[in-house]
Short mmCIF file of C-alpha atoms and ligand atoms in Angstrom, two decimals:
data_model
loop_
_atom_site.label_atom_id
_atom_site.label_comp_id
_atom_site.label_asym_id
_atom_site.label_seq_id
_atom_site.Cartn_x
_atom_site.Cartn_y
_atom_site.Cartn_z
CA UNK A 219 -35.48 -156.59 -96.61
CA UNK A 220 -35.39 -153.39 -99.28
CA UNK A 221 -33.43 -153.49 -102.09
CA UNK A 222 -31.13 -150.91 -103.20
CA UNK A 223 -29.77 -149.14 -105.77
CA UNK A 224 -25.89 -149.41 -105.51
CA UNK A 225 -24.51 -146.95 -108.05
CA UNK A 226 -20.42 -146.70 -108.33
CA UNK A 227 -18.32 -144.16 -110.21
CA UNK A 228 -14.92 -144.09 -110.41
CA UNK A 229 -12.27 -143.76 -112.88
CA UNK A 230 -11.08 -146.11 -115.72
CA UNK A 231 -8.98 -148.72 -114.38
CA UNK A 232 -10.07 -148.60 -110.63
CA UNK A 233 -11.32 -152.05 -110.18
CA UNK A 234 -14.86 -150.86 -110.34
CA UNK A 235 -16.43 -153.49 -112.78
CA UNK A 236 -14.32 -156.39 -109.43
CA UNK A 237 -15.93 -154.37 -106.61
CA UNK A 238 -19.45 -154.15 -108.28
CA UNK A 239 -19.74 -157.81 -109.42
CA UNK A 240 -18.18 -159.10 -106.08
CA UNK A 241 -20.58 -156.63 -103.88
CA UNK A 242 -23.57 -158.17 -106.24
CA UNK A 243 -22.62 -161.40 -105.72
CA UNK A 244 -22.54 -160.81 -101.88
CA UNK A 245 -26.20 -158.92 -102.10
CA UNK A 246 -27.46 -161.40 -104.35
CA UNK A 247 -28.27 -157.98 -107.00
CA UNK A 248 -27.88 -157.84 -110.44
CA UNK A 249 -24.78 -156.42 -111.74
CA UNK A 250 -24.72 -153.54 -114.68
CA UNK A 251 -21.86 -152.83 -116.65
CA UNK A 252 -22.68 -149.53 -117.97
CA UNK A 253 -19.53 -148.99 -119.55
CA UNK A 254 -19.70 -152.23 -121.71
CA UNK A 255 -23.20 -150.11 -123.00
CA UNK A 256 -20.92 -147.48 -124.47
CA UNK A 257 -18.35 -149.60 -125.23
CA UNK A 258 -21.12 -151.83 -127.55
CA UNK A 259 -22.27 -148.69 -129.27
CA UNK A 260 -18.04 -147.71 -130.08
CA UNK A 261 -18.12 -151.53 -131.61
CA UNK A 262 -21.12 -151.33 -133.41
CA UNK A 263 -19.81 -147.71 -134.78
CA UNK A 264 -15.87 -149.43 -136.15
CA UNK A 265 -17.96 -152.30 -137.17
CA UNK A 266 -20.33 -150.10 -139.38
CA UNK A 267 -19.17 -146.88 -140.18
CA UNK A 268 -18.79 -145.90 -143.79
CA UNK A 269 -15.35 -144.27 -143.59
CA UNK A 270 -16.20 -140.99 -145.32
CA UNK A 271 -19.14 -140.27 -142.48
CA UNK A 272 -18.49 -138.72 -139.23
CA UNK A 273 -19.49 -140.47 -136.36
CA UNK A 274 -22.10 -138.22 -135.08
CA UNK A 275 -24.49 -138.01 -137.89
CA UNK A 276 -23.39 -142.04 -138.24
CA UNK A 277 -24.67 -142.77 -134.45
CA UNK A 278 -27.87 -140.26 -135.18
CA UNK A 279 -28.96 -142.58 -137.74
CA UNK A 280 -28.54 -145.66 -136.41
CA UNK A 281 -28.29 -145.26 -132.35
CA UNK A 282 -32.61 -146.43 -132.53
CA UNK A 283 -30.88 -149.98 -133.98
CA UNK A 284 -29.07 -150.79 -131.01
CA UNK A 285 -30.32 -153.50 -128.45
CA UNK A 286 -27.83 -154.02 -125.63
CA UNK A 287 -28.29 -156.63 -123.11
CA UNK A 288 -26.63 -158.86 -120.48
CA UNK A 289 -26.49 -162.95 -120.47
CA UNK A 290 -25.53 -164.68 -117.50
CA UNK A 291 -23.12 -167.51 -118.32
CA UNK A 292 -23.17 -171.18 -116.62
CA UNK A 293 -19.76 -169.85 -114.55
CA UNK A 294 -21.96 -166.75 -112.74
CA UNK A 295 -19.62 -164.31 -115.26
CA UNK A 296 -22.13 -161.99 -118.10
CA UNK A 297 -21.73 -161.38 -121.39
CA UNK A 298 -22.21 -158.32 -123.21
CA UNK A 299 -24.80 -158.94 -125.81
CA UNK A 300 -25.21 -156.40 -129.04
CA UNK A 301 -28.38 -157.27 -131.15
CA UNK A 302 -28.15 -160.43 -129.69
CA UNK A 303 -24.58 -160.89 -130.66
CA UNK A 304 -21.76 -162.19 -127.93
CA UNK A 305 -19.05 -159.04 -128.37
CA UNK A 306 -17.94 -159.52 -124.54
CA UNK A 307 -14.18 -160.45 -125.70
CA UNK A 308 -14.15 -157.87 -129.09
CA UNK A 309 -15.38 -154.83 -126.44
CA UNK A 310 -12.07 -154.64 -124.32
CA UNK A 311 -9.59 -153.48 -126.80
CA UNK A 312 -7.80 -149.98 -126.57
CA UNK A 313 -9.18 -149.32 -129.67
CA UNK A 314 -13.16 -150.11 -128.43
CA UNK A 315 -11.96 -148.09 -125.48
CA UNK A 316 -11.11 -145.19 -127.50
CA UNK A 317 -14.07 -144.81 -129.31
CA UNK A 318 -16.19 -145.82 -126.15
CA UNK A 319 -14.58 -142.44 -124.90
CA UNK A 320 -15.74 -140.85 -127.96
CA UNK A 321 -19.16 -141.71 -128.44
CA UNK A 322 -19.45 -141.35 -125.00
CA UNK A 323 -19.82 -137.83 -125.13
CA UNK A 324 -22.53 -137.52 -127.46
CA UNK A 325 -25.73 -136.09 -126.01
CA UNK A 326 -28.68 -138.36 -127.65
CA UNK A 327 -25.93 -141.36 -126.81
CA UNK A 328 -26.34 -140.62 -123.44
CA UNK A 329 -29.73 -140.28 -122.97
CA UNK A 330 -30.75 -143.40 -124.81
CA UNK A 331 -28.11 -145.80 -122.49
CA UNK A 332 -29.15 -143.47 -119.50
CA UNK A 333 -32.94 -144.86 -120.37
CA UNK A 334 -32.31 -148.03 -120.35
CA UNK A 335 -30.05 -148.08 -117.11
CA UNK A 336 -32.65 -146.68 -115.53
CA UNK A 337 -35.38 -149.08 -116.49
CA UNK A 338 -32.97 -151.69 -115.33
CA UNK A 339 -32.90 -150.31 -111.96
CA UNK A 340 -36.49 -149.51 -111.56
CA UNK A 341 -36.89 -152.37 -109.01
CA UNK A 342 -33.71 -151.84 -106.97
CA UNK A 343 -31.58 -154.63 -105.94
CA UNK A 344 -28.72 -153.54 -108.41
CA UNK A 345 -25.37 -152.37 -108.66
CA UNK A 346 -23.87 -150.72 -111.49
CA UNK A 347 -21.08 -149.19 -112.53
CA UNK A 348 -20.15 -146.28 -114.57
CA UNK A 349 -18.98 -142.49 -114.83
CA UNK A 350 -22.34 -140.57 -114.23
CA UNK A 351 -24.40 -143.76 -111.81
CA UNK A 352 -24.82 -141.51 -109.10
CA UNK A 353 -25.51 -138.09 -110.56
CA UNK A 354 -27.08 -138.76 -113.96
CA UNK A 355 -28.65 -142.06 -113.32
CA UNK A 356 -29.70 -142.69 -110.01
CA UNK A 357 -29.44 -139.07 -107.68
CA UNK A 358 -31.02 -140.79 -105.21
CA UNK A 359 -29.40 -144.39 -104.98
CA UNK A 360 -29.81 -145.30 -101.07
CA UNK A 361 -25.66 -145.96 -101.79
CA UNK A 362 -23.18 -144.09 -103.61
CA UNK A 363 -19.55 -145.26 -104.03
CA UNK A 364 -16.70 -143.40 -105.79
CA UNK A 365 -13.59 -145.08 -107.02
CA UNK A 366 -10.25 -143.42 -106.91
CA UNK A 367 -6.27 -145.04 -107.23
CA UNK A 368 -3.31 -142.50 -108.55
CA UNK A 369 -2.73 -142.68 -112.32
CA UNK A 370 0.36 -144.56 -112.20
CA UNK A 371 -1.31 -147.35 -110.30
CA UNK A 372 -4.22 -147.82 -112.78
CA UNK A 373 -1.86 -147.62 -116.23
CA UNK A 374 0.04 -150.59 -114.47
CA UNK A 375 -3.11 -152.38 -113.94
CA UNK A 376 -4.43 -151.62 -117.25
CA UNK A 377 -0.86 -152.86 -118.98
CA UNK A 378 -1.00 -156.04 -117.05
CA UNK A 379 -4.60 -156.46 -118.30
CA UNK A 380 -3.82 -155.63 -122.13
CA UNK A 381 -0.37 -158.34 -121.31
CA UNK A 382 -2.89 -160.89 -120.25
CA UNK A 383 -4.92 -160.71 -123.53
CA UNK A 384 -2.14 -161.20 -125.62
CA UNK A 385 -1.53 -157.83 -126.75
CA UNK A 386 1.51 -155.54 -126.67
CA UNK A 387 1.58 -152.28 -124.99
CA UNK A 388 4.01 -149.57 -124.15
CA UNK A 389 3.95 -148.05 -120.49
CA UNK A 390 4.19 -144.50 -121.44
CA UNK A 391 1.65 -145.00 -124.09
CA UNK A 392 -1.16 -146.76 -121.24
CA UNK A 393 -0.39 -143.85 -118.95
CA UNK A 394 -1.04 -141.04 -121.32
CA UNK A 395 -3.99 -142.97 -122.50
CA UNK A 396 -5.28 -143.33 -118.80
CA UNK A 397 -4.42 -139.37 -118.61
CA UNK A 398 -6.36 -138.73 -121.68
CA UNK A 399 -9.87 -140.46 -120.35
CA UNK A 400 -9.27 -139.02 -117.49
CA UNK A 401 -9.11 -135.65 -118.87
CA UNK A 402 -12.00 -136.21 -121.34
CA UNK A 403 -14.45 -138.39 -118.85
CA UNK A 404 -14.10 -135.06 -115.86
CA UNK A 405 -14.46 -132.20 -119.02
CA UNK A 406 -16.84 -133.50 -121.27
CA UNK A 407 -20.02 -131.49 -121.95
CA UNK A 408 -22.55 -133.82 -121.06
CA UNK A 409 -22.35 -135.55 -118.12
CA UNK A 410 -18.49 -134.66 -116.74
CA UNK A 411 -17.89 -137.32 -114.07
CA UNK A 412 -18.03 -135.63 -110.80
CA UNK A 413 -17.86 -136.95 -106.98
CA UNK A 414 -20.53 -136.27 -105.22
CA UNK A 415 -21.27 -135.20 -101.54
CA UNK A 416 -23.25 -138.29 -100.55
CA UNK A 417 -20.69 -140.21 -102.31
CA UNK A 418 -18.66 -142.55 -100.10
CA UNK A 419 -14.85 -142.53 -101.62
CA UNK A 420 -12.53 -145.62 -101.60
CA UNK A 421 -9.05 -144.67 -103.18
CA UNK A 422 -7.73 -147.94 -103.74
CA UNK A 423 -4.49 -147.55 -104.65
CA UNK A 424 -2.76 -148.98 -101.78
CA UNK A 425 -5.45 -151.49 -100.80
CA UNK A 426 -5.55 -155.30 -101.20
CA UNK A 427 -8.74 -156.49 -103.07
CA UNK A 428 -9.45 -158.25 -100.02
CA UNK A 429 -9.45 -155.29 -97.94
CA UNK A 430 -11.35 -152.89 -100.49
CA UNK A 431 -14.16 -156.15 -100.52
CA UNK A 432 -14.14 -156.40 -96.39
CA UNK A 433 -14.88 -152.74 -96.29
CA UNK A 434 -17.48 -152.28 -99.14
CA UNK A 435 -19.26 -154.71 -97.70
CA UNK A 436 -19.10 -153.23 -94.33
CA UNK A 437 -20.78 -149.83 -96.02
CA UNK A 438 -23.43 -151.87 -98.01
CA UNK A 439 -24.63 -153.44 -94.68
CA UNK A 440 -24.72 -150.61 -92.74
CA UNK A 441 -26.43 -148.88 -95.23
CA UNK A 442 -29.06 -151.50 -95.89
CA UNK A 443 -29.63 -151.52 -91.56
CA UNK A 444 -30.17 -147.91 -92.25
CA UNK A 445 -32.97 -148.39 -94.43
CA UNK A 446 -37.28 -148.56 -93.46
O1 DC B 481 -15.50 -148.16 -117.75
P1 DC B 481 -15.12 -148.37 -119.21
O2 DC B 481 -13.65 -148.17 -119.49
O3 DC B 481 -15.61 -149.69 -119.74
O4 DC B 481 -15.90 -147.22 -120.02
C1 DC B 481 -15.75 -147.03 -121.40
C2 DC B 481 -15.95 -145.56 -121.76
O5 DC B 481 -17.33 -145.20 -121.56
C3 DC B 481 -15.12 -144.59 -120.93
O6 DC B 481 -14.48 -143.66 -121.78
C4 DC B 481 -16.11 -143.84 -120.08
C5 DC B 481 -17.43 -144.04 -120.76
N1 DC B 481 -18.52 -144.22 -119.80
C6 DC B 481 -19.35 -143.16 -119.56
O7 DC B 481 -19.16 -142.09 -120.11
N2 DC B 481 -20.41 -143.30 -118.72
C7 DC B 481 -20.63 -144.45 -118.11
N3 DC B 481 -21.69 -144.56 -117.28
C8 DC B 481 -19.77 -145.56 -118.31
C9 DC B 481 -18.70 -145.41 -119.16
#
């Protein structure tokens, strides 16, 4: 049977990275966290940053440096390697997050995390995630999935989330900070996120993750009948 390309887009705090991993478990694909990629280079940037440099002419000189990779762990779960180092846990802050945003919109950051994505994907049989998968990436994925859930719904996810880790946030605060990536991931030069036509959308606010799962997989399997 062919293997596809599964690329998903959606907005922060959807339940993208769930859907992906639990769709490439089902397919038996390999999952890619392409948000983790930027989120590696905003680490390695706060790690190594001399504070008097800006971080564009920072990231210019040092983006060639960067080796980002995924390890599977004995549980099935991955781990977000940088230069061979295990940052999985020190990449999900709000401040990585931030400065994920940031460097995010950086041409020559884009095109050298676009490369490797798509060297990853040359043989098909993957899913990844992201903001630009299915219009930057791979245009021609056999299966396109957009993310969607209202604001409010995602800054109460993402509180709970920052809760669980042991960290204190302020409502108002998440949900202006969802607003704010929001704003900068669909207005950003390079790469704006965008829906596109082909793009099948799941708004998920109101949705159990069983149900969202049962009818993801319904679209993968119809799609991969579909194929030659
Ligand atoms: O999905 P996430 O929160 O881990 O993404 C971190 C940041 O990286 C977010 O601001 C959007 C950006 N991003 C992007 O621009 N393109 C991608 N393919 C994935 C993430």
């Amino acid at each position: 049977m062919k293997k596809i390309i599964v690329a998903i887009d959606g907005f922060s705090s959807c339940g993208k990275s769930t859907i992906a991993k639990a769709l490439a478990k089902h397919a038996g694909y390999r999952y890619v966290d392409t948000g983790a990629m930027y989120r590696s280079v905003a680490l390695y940037t706060i790690e190594n940053k001399p504070a008097e440099m800006a971080v564009e002419p920072f990231l210019e000189q040092h983006i060639g440096e960067l080796n980002i990779d995924f390890s599977v762990q004995p549980d099935g779960s991955q781990h977000t390697l940088l230069n061979g180092r295990d940052v999985e846990a020190l990449i999900r802050t709000l401040e990585v997050g931030n400065m994920a945003s940031q460097v995010s919109t950086i041409g020559f950051v884009r095109r050298a995390m676009v490369a490797q994505q798509q060297a990853m994907g040359r043989e098909g049989g993957i899913v990844m995630d992201g903001r630009d998968i299915g219009t930057v990436v791979f245009p021609n994925a056999e299966l396109k999935l957009f993310l969607t859930a209202s604001p409010e719904i995602r800054a109460e996810r993402r509180f709970k989330e920052l809760e669980a880790k042991g960290e204190h946030p302020v409502m108002e605060e998440v949900l202006a900070d969802v607003n704010d990536r929001d704003y900068r991931d669909t207005h950003r030069a390079e790469s704006p996120m965008h829906q596109t036509e082909d793009a099948v959308v799941v708004d998920n606010s109101y949705m159990t993750p069983a149900e969202q799962m049962d009818y993801v997989i319904r679209v993968f399997e119809e799609r991969i009948k579909e194929q030659k």
